[in-house]
mmCIF file of C-alpha atoms in Angstrom:
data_model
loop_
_atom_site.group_PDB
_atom_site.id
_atom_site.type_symbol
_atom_site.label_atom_id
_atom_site.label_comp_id
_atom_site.label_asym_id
_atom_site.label_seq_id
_atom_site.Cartn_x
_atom_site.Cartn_y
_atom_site.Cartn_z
ATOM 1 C CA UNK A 284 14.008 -7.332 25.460
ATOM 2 C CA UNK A 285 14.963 -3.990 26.772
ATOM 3 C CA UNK A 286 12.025 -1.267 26.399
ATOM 4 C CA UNK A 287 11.429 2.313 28.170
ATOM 5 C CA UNK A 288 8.371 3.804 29.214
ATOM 6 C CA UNK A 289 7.593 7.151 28.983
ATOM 7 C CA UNK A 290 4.562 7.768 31.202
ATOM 8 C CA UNK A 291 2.807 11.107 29.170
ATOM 9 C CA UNK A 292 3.011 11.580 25.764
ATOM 10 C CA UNK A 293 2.105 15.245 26.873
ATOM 11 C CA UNK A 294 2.925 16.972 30.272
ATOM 12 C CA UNK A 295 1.593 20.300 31.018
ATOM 13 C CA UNK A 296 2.629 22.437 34.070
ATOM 14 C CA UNK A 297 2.721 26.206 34.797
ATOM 15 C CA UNK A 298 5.715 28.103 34.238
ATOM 16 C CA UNK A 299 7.549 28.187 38.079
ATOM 17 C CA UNK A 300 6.200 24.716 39.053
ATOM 18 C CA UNK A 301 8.195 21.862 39.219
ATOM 19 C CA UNK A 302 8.805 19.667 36.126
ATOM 20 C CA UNK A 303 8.773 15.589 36.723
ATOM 21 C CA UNK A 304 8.684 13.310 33.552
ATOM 22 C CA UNK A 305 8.897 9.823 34.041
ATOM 23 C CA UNK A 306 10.984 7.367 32.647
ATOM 24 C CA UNK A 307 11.128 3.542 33.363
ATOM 25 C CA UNK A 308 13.087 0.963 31.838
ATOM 26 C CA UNK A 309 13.541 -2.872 32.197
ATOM 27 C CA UNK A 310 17.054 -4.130 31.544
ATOM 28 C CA UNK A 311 18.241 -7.099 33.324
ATOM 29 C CA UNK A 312 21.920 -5.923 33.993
ATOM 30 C CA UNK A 313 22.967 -2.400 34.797
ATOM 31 C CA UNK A 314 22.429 -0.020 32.190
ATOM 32 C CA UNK A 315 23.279 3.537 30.928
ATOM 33 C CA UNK A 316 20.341 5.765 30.829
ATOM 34 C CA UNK A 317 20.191 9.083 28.742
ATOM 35 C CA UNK A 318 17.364 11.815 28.866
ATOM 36 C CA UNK A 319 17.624 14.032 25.335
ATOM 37 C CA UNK A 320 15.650 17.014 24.253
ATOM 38 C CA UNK A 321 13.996 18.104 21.194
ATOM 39 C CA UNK A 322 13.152 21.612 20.414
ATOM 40 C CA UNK A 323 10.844 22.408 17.789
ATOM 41 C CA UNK A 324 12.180 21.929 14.350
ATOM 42 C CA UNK A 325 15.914 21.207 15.993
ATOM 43 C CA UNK A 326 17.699 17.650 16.106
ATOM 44 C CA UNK A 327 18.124 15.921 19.891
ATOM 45 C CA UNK A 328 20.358 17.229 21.972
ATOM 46 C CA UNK A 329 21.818 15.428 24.991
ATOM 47 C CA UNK A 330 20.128 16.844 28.692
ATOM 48 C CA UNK A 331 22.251 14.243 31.090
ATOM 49 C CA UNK A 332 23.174 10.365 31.367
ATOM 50 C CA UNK A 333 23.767 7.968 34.023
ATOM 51 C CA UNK A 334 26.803 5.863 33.371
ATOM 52 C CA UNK A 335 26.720 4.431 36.557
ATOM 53 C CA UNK A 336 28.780 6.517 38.730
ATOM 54 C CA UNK A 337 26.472 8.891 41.375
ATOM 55 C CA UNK A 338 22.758 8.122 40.984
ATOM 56 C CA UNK A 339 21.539 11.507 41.203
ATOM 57 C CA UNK A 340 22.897 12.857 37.757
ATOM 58 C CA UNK A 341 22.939 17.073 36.941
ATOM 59 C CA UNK A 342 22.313 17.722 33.741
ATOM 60 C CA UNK A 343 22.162 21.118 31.402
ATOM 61 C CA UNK A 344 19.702 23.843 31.928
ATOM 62 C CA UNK A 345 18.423 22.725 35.681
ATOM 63 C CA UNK A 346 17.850 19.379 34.805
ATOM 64 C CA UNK A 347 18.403 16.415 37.406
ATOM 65 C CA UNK A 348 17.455 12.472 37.106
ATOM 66 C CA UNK A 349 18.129 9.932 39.727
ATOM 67 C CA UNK A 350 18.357 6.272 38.976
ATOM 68 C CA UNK A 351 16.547 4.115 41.035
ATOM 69 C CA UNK A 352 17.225 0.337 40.483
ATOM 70 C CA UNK A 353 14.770 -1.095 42.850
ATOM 71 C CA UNK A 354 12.097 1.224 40.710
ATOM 72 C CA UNK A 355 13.806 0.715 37.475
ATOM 73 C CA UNK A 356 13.000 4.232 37.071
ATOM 74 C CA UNK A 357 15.241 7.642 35.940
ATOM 75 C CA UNK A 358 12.697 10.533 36.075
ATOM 76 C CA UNK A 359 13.411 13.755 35.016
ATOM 77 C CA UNK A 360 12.861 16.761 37.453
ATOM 78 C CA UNK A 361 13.424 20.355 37.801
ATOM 79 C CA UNK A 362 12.557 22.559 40.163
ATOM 80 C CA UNK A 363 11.174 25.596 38.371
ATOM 81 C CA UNK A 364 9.891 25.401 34.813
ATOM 82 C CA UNK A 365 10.526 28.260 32.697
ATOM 83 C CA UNK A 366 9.050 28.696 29.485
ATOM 84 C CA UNK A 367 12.124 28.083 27.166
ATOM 85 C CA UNK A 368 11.428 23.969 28.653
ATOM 86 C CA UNK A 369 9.128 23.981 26.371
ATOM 87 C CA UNK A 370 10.090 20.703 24.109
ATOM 88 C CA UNK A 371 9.902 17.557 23.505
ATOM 89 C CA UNK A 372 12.158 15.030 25.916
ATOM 90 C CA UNK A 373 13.088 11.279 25.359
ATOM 91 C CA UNK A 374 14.668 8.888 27.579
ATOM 92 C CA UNK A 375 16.791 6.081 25.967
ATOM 93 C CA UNK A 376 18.600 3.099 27.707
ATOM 94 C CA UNK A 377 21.509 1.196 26.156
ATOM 95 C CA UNK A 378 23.188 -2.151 27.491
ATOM 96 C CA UNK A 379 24.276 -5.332 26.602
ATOM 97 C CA UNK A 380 21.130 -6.547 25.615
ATOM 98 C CA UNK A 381 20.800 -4.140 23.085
ATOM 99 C CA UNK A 382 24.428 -4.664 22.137
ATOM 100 C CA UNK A 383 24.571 -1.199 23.230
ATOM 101 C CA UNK A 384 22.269 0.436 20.829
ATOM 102 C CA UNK A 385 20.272 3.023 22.296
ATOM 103 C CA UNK A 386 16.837 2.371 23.016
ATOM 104 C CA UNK A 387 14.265 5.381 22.815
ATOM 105 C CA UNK A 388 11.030 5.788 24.612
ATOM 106 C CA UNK A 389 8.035 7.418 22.621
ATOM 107 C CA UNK A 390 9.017 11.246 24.527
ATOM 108 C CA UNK A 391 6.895 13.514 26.310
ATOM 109 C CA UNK A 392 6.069 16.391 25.038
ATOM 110 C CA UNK A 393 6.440 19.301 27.769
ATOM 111 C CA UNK A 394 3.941 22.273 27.380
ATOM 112 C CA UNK A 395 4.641 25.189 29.640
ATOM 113 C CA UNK A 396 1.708 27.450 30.706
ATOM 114 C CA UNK A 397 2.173 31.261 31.055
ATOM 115 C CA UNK B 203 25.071 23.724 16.992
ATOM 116 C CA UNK B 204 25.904 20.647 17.508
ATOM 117 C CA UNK B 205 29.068 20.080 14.496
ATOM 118 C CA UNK B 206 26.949 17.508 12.786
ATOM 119 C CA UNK B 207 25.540 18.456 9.133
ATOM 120 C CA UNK B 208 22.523 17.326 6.876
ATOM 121 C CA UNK B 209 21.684 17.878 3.703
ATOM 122 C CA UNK B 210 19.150 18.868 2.279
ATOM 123 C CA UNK B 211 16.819 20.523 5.198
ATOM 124 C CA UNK B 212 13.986 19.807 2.842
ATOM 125 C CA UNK B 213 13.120 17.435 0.391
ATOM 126 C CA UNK B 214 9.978 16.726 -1.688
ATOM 127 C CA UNK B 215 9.560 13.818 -3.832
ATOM 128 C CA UNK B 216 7.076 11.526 -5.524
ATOM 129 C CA UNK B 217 6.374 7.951 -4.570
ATOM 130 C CA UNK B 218 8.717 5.722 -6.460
ATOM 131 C CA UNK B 219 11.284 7.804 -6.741
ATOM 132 C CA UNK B 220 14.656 7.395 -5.042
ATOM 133 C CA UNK B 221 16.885 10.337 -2.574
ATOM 134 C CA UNK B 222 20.221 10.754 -0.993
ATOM 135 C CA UNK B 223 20.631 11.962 2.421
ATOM 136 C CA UNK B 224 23.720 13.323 3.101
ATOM 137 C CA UNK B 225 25.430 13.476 6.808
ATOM 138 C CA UNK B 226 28.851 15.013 7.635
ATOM 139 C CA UNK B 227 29.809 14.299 11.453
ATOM 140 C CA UNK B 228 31.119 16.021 13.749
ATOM 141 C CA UNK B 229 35.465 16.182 13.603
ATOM 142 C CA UNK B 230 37.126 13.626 14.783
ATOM 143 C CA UNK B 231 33.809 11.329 15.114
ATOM 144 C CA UNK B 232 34.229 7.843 13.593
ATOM 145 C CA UNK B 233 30.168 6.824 14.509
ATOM 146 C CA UNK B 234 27.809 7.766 12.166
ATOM 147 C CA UNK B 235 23.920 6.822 13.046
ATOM 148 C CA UNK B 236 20.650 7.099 11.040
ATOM 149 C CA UNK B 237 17.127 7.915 12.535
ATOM 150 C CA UNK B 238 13.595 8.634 11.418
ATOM 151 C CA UNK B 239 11.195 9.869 13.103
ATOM 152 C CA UNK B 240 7.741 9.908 12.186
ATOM 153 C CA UNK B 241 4.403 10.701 14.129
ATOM 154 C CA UNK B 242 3.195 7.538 14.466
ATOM 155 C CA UNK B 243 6.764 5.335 14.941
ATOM 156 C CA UNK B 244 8.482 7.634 16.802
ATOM 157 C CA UNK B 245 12.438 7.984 16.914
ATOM 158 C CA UNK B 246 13.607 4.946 15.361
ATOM 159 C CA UNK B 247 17.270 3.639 15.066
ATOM 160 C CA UNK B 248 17.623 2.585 11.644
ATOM 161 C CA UNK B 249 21.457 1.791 11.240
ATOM 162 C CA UNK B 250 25.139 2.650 12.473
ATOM 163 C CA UNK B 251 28.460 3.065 10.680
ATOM 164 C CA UNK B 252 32.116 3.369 12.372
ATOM 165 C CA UNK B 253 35.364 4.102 10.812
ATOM 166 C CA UNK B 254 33.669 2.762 7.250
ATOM 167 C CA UNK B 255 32.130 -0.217 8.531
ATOM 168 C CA UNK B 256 28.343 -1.270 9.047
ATOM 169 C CA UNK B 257 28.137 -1.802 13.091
ATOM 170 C CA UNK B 258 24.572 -1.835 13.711
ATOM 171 C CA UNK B 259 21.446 -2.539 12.135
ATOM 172 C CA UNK B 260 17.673 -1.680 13.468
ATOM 173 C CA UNK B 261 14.386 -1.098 11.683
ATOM 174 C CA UNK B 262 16.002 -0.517 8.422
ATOM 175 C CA UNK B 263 13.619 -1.652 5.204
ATOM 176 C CA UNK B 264 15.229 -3.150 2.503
ATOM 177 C CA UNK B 265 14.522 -0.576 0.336
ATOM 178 C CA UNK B 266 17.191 2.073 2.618
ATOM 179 C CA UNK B 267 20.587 1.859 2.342
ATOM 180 C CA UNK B 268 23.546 3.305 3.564
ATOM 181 C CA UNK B 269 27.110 3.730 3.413
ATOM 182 C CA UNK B 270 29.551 5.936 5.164
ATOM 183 C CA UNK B 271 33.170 7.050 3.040
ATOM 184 C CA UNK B 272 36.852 7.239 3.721
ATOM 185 C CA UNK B 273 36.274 11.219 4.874
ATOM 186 C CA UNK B 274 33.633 9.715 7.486
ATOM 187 C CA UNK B 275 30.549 11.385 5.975
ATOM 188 C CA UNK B 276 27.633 8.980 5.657
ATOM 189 C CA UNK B 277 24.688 9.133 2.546
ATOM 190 C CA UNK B 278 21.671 7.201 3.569
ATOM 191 C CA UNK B 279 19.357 6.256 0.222
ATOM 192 C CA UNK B 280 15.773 5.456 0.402
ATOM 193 C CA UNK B 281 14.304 4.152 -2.915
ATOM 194 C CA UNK B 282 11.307 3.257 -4.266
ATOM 195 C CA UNK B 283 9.812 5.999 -2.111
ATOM 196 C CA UNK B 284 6.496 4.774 -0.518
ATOM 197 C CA UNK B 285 3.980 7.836 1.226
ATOM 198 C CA UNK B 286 4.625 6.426 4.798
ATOM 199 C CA UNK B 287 8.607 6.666 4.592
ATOM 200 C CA UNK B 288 7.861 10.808 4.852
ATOM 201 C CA UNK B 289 9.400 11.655 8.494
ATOM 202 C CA UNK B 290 12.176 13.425 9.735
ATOM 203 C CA UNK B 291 15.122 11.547 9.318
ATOM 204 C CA UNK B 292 18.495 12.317 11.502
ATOM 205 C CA UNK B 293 21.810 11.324 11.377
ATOM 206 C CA UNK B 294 23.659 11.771 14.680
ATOM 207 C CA UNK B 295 27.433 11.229 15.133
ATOM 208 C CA UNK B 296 29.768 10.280 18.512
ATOM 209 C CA UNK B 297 33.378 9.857 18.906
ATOM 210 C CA UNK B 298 33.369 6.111 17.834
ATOM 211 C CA UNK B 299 35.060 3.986 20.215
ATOM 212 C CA UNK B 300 33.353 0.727 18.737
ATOM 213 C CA UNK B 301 31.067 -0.423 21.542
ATOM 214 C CA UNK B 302 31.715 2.249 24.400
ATOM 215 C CA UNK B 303 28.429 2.499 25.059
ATOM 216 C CA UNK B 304 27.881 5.622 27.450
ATOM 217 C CA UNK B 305 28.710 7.532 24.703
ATOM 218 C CA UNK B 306 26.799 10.594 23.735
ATOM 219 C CA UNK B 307 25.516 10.836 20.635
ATOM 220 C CA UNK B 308 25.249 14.388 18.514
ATOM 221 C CA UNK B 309 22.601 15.029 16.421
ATOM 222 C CA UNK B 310 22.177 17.008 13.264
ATOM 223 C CA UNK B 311 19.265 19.040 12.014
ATOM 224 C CA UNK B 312 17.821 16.634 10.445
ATOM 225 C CA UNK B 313 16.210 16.419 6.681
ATOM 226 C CA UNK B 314 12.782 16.521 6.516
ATOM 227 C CA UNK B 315 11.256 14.084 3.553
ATOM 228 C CA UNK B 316 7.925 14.475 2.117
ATOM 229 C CA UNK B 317 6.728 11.895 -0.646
ATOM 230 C CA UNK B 318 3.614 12.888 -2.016
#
């Protein structure tokens, strides 16, 4: 069955360091991979996806993920946190297997320090 | 803003008791999902509608039910109320094309349900 794997319910880094949340999946055939961001008391709102076209994907606000099969990995990066990162982020993976329904990881929750 | 609605923001009931959850999605968007999220479950999918029709089902207890109508907006009900179905609950809407499934999906506000 298809699953994701948030490593980190909680990340914290200083604001200006570099941001990396991790995100690995298991899917047996190629999948589409989403990252999605929470901000307090606001619905998810979509950060980037791979849909299998370049495998380093730019997303909104600075954002970047790059899909590495052989890791089964799509971690979440940026280079210079700034306080307004301050959410919570989820990866999600659909495919066949799921009959394209997304599933979510458990999200990270990313705490920026002044 | 992402075009989706919910209503209410806020709702406080008592166990047993039965709510509707109303969704409107964003124009032109024939998928309608449901969510809750709670703190120890997480985000779950709970079920999807397109153009009318049931498409998808996930962790959905008996006791929930939805439907979406002929102007695309979908009511989610949740009876017999228990203390543990208090979460978050989102609806989140995409453009519909049954099974594309890169699509990105927009979420409302969300409703937040407290049975006490």
């Amino acid at each position: 069955a298809q699953s994701v794997t948030q490593l980190g319910s909680h990340v914290s880094v200083s604001e200006g360091a570099l941001v990396l949340l991790r995100c690995n999946y298991s899917s047996s055939v190629p999948p589409y991979l989403f990252w999605y961001v929470q901000y307090p008391n606001q619905g998810l709102q979509l950060l980037l996806k791979y849909t299998s076209a370049a495998t380093l994907v730019k997303g909104i606000n600075g954002f970047e993920a790059e899909f590495k099969k052989s890791e089964t990995s799509f971690h979440l990066t940026k280079p210079s946190a700034h306080m307004s990162d301050a959410a919570e982020y989820f990866c999600a993976v659909s495919d066949l297997g799921s009959n394209y329904q997304l599933i979510w990881g458990a999200g990270t929750k990313l705490i920026i320090k002044p | 803003d992402s075009g989706v609605t919910q209503t209410p923001k806020h709702l406080i009931t008592a166990t047993g008791q039965r709510v509707t959850l109303r969704c409107s999605p964003r124009s032109g968007d024939l998928s309608v999902y449901w969510y809750q999220q709670s703190l120890d479950q997480g985000l779950q999918f709970l079920i999807q509608y397109y153009n009318g029709e049931e498409r998808a089902k996930g962790n959905i207890l008996e006791r929930f039910s939805a439907q979406q109508f002929p102007d695309l907006h979908s009511e989610l009900n949740l009876s017999s109320l228990e203390l543990g179905d208090s979460a978050l609950y989102f609806c989140a809407s995409s453009g519909g094309l049954a099974g594309a499934s890169s699509e990105t999906q927009y979420f409302g506000p969300g409703t937040r349900l407290l049975v006490l």
